[in-house]
Structure formats: C-alpha cells, structure tokens
PDB file of C-alpha atoms in Angstrom:
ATOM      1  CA  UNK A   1       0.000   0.000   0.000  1.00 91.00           C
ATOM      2  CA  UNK A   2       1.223   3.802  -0.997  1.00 95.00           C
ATOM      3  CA  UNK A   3       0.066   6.723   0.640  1.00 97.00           C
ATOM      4  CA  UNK A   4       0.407  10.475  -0.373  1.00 97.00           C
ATOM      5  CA  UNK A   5       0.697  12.440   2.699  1.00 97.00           C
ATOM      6  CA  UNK A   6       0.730  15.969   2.257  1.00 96.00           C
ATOM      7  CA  UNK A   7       1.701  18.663   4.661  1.00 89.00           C
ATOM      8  CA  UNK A   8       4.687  19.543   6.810  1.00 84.00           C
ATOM      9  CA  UNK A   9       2.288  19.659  10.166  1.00 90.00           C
ATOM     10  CA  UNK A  10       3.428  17.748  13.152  1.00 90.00           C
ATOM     11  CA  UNK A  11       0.575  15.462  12.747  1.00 94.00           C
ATOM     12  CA  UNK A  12       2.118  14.886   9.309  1.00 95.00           C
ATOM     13  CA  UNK A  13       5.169  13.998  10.801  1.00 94.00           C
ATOM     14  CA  UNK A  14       3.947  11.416  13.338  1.00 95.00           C
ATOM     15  CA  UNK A  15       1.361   9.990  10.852  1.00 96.00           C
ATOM     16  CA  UNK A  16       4.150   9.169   8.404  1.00 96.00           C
ATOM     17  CA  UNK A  17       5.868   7.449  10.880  1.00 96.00           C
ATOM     18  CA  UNK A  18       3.243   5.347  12.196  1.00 96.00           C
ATOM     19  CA  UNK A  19       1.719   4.119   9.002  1.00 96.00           C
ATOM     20  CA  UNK A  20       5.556   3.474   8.041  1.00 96.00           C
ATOM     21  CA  UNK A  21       5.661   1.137  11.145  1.00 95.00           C
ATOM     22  CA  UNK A  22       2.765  -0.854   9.845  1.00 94.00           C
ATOM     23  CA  UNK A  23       4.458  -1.001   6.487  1.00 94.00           C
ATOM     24  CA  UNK A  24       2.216   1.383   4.586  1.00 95.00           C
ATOM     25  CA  UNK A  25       4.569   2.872   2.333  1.00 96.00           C
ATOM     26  CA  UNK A  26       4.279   6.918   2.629  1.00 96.00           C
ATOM     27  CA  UNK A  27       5.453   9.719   0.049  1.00 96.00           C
ATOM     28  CA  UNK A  28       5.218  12.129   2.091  1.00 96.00           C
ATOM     29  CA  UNK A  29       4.911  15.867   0.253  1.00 95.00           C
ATOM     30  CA  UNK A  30       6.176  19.571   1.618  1.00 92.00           C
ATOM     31  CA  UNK A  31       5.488  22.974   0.359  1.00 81.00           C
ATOM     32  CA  UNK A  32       9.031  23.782   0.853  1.00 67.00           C
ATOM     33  CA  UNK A  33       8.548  27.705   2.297  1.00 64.00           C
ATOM     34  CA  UNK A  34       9.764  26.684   5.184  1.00 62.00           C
ATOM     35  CA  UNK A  35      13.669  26.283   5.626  1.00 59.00           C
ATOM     36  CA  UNK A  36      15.454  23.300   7.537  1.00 60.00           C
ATOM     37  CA  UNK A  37      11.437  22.368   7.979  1.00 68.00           C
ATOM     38  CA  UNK A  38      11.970  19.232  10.269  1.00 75.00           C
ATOM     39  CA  UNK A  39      11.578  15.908   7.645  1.00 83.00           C
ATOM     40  CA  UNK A  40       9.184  12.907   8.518  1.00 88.00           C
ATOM     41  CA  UNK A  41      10.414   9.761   7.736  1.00 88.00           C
ATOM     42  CA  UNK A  42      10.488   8.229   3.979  1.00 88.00           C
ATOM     43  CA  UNK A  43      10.361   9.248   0.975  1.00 92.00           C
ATOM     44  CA  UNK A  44       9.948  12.924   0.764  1.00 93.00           C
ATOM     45  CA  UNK A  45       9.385  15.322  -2.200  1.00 92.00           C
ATOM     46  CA  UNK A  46       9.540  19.374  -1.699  1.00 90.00           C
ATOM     47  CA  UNK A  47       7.290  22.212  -4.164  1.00 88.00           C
ATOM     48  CA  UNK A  48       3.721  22.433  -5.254  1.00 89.00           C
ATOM     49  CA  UNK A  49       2.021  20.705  -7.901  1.00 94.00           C
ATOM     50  CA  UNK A  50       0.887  23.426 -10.319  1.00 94.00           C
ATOM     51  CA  UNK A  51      -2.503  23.232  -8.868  1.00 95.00           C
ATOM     52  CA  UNK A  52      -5.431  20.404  -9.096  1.00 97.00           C
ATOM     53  CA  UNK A  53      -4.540  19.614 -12.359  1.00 97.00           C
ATOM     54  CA  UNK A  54      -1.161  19.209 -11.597  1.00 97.00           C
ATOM     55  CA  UNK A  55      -1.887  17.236  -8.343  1.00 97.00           C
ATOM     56  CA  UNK A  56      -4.327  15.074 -10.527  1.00 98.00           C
ATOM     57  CA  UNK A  57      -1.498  14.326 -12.901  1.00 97.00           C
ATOM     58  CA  UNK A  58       1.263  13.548 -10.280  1.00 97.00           C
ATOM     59  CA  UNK A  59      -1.216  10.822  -9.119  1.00 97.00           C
ATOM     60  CA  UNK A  60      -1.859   9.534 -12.606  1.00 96.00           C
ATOM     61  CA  UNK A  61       1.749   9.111 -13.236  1.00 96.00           C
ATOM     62  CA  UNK A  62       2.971   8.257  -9.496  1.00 94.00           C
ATOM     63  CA  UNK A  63      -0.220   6.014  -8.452  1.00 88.00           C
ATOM     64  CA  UNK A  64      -0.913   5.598  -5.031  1.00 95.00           C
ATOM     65  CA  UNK A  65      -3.602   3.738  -3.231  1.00 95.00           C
ATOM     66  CA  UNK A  66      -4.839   6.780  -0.938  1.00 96.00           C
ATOM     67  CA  UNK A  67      -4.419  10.848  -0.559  1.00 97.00           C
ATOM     68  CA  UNK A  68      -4.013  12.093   3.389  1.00 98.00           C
ATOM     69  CA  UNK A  69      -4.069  16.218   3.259  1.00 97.00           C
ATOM     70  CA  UNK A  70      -2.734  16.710   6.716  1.00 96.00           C
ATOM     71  CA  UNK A  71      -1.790  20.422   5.866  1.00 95.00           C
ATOM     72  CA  UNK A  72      -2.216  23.030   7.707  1.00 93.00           C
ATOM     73  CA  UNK A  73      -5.431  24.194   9.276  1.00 95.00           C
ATOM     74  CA  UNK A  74      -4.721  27.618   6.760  1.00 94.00           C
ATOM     75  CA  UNK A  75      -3.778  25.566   3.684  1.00 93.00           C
ATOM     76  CA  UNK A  76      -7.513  26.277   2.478  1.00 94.00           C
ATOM     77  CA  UNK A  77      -5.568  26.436  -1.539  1.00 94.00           C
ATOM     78  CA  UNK A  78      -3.912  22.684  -1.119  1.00 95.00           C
ATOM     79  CA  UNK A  79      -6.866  21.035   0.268  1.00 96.00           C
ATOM     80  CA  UNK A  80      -9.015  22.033  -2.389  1.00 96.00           C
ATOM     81  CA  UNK A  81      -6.853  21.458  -4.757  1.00 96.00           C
ATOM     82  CA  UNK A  82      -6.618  17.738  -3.370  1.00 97.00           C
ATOM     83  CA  UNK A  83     -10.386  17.509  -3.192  1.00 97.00           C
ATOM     84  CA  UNK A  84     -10.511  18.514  -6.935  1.00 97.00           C
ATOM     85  CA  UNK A  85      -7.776  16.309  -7.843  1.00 97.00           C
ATOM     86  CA  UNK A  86      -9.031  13.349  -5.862  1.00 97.00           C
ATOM     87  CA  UNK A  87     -12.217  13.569  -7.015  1.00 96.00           C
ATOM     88  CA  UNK A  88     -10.698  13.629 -10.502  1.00 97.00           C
ATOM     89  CA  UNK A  89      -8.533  10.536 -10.406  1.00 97.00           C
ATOM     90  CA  UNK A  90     -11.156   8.565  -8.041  1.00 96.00           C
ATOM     91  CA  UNK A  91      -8.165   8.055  -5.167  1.00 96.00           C
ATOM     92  CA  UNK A  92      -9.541   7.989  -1.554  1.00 96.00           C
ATOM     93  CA  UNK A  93      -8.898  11.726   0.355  1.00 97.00           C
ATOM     94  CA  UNK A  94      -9.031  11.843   3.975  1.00 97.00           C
ATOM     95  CA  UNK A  95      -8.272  15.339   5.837  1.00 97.00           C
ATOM     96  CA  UNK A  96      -6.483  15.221   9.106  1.00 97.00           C
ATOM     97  CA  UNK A  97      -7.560  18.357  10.811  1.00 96.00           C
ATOM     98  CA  UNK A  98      -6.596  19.282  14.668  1.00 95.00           C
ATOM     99  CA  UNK A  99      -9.521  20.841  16.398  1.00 95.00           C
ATOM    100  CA  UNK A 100      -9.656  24.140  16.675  1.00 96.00           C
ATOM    101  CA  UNK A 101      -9.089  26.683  19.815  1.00 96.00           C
ATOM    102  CA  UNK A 102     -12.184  27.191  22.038  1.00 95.00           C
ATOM    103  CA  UNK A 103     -12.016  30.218  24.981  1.00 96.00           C
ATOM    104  CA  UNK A 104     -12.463  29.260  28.667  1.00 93.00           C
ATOM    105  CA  UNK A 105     -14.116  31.345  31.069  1.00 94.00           C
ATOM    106  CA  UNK A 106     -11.738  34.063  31.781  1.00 94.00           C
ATOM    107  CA  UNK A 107     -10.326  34.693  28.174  1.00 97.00           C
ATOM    108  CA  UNK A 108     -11.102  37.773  26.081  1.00 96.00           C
ATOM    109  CA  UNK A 109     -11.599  36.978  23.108  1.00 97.00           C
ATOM    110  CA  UNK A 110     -12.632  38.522  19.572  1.00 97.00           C
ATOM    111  CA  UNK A 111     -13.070  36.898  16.034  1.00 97.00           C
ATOM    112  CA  UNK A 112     -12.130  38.084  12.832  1.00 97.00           C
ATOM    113  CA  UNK A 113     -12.593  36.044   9.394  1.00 97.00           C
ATOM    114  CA  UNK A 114      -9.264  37.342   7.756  1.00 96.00           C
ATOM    115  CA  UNK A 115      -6.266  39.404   8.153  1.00 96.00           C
ATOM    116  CA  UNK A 116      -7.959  42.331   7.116  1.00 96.00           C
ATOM    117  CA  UNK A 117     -10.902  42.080   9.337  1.00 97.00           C
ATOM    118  CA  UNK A 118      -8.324  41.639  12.323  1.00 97.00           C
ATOM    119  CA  UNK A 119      -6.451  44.437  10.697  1.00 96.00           C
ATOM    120  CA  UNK A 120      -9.791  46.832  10.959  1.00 95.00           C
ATOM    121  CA  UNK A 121     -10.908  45.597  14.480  1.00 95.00           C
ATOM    122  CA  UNK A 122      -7.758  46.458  16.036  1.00 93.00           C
ATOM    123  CA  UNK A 123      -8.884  50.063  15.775  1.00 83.00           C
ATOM    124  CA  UNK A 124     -12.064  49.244  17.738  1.00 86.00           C
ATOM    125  CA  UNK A 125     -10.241  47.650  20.341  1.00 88.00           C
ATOM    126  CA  UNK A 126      -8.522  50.601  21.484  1.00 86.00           C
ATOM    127  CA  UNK A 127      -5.160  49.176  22.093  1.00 91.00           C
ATOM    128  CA  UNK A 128      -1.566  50.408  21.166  1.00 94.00           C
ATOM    129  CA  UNK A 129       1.045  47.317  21.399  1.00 97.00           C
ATOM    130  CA  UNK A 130       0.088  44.681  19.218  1.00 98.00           C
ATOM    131  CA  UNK A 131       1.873  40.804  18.776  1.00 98.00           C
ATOM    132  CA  UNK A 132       1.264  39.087  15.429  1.00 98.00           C
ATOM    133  CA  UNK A 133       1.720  35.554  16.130  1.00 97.00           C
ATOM    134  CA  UNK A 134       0.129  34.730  12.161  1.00 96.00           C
ATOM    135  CA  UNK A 135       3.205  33.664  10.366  1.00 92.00           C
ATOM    136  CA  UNK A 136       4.532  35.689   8.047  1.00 91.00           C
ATOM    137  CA  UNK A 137       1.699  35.319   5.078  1.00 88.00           C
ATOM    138  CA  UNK A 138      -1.181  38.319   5.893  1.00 90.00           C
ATOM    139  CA  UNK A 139       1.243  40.686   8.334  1.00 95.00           C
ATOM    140  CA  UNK A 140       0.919  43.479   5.376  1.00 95.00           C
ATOM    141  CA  UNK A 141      -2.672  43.693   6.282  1.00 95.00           C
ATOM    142  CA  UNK A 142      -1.362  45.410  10.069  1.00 96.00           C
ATOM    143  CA  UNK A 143       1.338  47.589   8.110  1.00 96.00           C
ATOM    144  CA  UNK A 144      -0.670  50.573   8.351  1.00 93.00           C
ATOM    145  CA  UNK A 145      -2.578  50.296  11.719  1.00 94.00           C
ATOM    146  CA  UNK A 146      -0.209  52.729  13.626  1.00 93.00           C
ATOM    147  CA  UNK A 147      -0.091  51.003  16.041  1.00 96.00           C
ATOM    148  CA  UNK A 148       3.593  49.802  17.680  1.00 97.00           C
ATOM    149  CA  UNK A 149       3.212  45.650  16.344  1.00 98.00           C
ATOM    150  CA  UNK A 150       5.663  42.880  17.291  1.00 98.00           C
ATOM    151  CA  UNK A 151       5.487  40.191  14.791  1.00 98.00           C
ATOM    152  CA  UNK A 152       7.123  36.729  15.724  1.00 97.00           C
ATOM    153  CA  UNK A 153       7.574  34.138  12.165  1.00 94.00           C
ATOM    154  CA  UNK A 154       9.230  31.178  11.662  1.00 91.00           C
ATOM    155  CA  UNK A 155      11.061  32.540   8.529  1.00 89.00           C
ATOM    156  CA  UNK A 156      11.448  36.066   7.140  1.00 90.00           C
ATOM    157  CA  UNK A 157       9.245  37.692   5.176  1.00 91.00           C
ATOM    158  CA  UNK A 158      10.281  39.377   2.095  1.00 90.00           C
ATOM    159  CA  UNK A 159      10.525  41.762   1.985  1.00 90.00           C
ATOM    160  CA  UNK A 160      12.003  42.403   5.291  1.00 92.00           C
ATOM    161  CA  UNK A 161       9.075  44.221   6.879  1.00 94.00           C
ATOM    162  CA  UNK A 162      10.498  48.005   8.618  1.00 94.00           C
ATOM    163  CA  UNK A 163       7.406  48.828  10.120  1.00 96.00           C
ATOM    164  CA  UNK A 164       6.829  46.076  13.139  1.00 97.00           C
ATOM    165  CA  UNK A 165       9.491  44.613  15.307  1.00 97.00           C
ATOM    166  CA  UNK A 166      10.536  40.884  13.775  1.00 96.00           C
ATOM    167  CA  UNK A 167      11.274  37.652  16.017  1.00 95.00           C
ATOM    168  CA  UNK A 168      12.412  34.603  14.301  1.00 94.00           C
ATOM    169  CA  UNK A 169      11.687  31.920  16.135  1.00 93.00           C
ATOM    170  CA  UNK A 170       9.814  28.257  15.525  1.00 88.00           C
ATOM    171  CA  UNK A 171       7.830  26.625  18.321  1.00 84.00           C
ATOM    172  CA  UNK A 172       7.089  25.368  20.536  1.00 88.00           C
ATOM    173  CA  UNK A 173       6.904  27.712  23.168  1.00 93.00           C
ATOM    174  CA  UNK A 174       6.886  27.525  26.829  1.00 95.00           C
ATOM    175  CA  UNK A 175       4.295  29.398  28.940  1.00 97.00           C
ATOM    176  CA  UNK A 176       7.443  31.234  30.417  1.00 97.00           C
ATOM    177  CA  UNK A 177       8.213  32.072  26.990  1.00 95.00           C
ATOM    178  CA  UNK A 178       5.507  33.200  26.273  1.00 98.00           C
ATOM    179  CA  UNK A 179       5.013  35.640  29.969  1.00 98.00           C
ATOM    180  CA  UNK A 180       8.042  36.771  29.270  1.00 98.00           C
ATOM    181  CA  UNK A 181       7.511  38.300  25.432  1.00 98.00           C
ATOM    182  CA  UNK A 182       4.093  39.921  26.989  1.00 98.00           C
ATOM    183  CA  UNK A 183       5.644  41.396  29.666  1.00 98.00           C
ATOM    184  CA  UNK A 184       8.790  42.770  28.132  1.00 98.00           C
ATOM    185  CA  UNK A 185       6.971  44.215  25.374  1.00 98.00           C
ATOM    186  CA  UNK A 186       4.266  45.575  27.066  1.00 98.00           C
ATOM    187  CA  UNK A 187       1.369  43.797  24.851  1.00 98.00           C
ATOM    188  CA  UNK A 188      -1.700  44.795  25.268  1.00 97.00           C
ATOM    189  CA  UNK A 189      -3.344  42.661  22.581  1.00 98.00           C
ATOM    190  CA  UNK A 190      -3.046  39.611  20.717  1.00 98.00           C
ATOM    191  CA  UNK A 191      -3.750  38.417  17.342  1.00 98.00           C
ATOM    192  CA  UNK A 192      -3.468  35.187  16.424  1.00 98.00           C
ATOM    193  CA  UNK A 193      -4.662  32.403  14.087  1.00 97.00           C
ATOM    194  CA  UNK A 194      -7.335  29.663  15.140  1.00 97.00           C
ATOM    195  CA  UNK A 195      -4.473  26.866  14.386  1.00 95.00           C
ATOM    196  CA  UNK A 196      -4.935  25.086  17.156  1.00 95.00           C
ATOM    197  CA  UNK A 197      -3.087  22.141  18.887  1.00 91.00           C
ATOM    198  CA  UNK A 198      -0.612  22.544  21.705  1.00 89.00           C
ATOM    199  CA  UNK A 199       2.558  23.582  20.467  1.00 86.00           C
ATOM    200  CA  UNK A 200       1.806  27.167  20.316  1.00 89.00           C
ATOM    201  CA  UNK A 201      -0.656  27.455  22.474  1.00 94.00           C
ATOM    202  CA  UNK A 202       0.880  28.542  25.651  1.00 96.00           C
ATOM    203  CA  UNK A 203       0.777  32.017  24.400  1.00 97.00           C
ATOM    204  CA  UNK A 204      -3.151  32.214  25.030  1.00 98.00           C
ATOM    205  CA  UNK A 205      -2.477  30.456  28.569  1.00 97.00           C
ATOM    206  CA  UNK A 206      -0.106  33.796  28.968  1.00 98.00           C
ATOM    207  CA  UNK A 207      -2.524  36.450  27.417  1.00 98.00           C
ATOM    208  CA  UNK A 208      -5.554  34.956  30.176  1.00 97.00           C
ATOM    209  CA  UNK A 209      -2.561  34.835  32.996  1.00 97.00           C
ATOM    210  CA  UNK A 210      -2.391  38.608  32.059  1.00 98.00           C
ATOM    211  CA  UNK A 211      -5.741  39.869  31.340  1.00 97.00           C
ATOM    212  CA  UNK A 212      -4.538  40.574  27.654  1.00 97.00           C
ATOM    213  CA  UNK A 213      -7.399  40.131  25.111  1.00 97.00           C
ATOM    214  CA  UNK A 214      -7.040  38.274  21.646  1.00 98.00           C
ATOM    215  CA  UNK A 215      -7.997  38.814  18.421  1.00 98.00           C
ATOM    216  CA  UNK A 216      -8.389  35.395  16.530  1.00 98.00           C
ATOM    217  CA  UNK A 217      -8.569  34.762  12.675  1.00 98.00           C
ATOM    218  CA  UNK A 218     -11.224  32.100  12.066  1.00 97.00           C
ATOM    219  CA  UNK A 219      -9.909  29.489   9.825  1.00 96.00           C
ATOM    220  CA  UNK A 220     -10.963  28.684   6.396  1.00 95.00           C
ATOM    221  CA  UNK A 221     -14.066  25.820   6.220  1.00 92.00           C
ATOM    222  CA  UNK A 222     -13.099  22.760   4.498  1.00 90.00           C
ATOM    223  CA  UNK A 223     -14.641  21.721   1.216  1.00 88.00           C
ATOM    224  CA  UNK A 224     -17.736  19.402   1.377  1.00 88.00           C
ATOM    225  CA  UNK A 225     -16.671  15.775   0.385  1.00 88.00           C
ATOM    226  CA  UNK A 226     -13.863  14.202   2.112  1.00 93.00           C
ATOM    227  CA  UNK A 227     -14.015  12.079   5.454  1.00 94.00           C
ATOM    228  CA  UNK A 228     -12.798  14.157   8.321  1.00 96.00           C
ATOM    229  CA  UNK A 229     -10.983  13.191  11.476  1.00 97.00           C
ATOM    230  CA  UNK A 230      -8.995  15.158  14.074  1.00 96.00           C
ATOM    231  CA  UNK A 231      -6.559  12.740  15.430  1.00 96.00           C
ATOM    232  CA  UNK A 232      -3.184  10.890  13.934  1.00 97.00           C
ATOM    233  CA  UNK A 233      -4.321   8.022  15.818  1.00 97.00           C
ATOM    234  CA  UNK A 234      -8.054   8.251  13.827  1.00 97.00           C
ATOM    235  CA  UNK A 235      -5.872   8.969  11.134  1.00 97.00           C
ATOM    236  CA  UNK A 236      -3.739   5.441  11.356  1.00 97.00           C
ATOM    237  CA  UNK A 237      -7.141   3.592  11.362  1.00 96.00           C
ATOM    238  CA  UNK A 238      -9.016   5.183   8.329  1.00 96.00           C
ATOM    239  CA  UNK A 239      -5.942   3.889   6.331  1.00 95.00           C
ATOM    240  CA  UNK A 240      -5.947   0.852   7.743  1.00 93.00           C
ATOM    241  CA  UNK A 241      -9.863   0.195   7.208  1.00 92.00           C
ATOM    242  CA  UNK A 242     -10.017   1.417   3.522  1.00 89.00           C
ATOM    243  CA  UNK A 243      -7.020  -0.408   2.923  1.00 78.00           C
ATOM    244  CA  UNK A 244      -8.322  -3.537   3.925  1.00 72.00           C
ATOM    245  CA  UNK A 245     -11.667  -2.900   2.456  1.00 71.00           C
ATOM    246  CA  UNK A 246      -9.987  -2.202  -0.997  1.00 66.00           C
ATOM    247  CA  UNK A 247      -8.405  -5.163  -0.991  1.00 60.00           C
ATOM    248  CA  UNK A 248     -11.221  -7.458   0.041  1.00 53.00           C
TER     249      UNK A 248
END
C-alpha cells in the first residue's frame, strides 16, 4: 500500500511514521517555504504541484492507493486542490484536521474572518502594542494600523518588513516564553490564528494569565466531500480500514 501524505504539520510527521511502522509505504509531500522544515520519515518530495490539475497528474503518473491532506489548518488552496484532484482521479482523500481553539471562562476573546478584518478591528479595540503571532503570510494587512506591532515568524518575510518589530523563532513555546515576550513588550493585545493544537498554544495560557485580550482569525471551512478526522491516531485507522476494504 502507498500513501500520499501531504503537509509539513506535526501530525504529518507522526502519521508518516506510524503508518511506516505498519508497512504502509508513505510519500510524504512539503510545500518547501519553510527552511530546515523538520523531515518525517520516507520518501519525501519538496514544491507544489501546479494546482489540481497538476496534483491530478502527479497521481496519474505516481499512483498511489490513498491521498491524506494533513496540511495546515490555513492551507484552504492545497486542500481544495486535493479535493478537486481526488475527485478527478477517483483516489480515496481523507483530511487530518486538529480541532480548533475554544475560549475558557476568563479569556477575552474577539473573532475576525481574515487578516484584514483583524487588521480593521484592532482600531475598535482601542489598544496600542500589538503581537502578530500569524506567520509571516497576511502581516501586510497590520502595516498601516499605527499602532507599535511585534510580529514573531518562523522565517522572514520578504521583503524584510520596517514597520513592526521581527522575532524569528519556531515553536514550541513555553508558557514562560511566552510571559516573558508579553511582559517585556508591554502587549496589550493579541492576534493570532485559530491553528490550534498545543505547540503554540501557551501564548493564550499567557494572554488569560495577564488579562490581555485576543484577536483570533477564524480558519478557512473545508470543502464538502472528504471524510474528516482530528486525530493521527483516527488517522492510522481510516488507512488501515479502507485499505483492507480495498483489498477485500
């Protein structure tokens, strides 16, 4: 059995190497923006497609039994594009998709349903330090706020942004961490995307600890169609079941 696993998600990464322990052999596939992204195990291939059409002819001429879009929650372009070319070439699609973010009690939160919506509601929320934890794709829609912004990104945008403060840095990140950049910045707000799972998400333990509110970009719905699960583990047994049922 072949699987196409696409995505550079640590769910990706742990998937791969499950399903390679049951001997499920996995190509898995990476967008390549990130550099020194950290690899999952077996065969790996780095760049996009060229769209459905080129997704549904990499699966013509590389056939595999089944399509696993563990991308990110974001990647709303490649998971459509998988659903199109799926559907196309009749290969099974499952989408591995961590739950989202949910508020407790004490948190402040506020929801926008893009960069620019966050970008306009800052102004309503009547504060003047800002962190951008959103990666570096959408930070142009802050650049003209005016309001003092502290943007933390994996890699560098280019271009180098000159009008918010730039951290470099890949999670994840400690709650102390995470007090510390709040404190020593004096944040008063902040903005994040609804990516879920725990390896960033000691920064919205920090922003309750503080009484800081956030600002949180919805993420994109996924397309109607494909099976759904939220765990690797749920994950492991799809592939297992409609492997077995394919070859029954």
């Amino acid at each position: 059995m072949k699987v196409l696993l696409l995505g550079g998600t640590g769910e990706a990464r742990t998937l791969a190497g499950l399903l390679t322990a049951e001997g499920i052999e996995v190509v898995s596939s990476l967008a390549g923006r990130t550099t020194d992204a950290r690899l999952p195990v077996g065969e790996v291939r780095t760049g996009g497609f060229g769209g459905a059409d080129g997704l549904a002819a990499w699966l013509r001429d590389h056939p595999v039994d089944l399509v696993v879009d563990a991308t990110h929650p974001f990647a709303a372009t490649m998971t459509a594009h998988a659903v199109a070319a799926t559907r196309e070439t009749g290969v099974p699609l499952l989408v591995l998709r961590r739950p989202g973010w949910t508020p407790g009690p004490d948190d402040n939160w506020h929801w926008a349903d893009s960069a620019t919506a966050a970008a306009d509601l800052l102004r309503d929320l009547r504060t003047s330090r800002v962190f951008l934890t959103i990666g570096r794709q959408g930070l142009d829609a802050f650049a003209t706020t005016g309001l003092w912004t502290l943007a933390r990104c994996v890699d560098p945008p280019e271009p180098r942004p000159t009008w918010c403060t730039l951290i470099l840095a890949r999670g994840p990140f400690t709650l102390t961490d995470e007090l510390a950049i709040l404190r020593e910045h004096r944040i008063d707000v902040l903005v994040t995307k609804d990516s879920g799972g725990p390896a960033t998400a000691a920064k919205l333990t920090a922003a309750r600890r503080l009484a800081i509110p956030v600002l949180v970009i919805r993420r994109p719905s996924l397309p109607i169609g494909p099976e759904v699960v939220e765990t690797v583990r749920d994950a492991v047994q799809w592939v297992i079941r409609t492997n077995h049922s394919s070859s029954s």
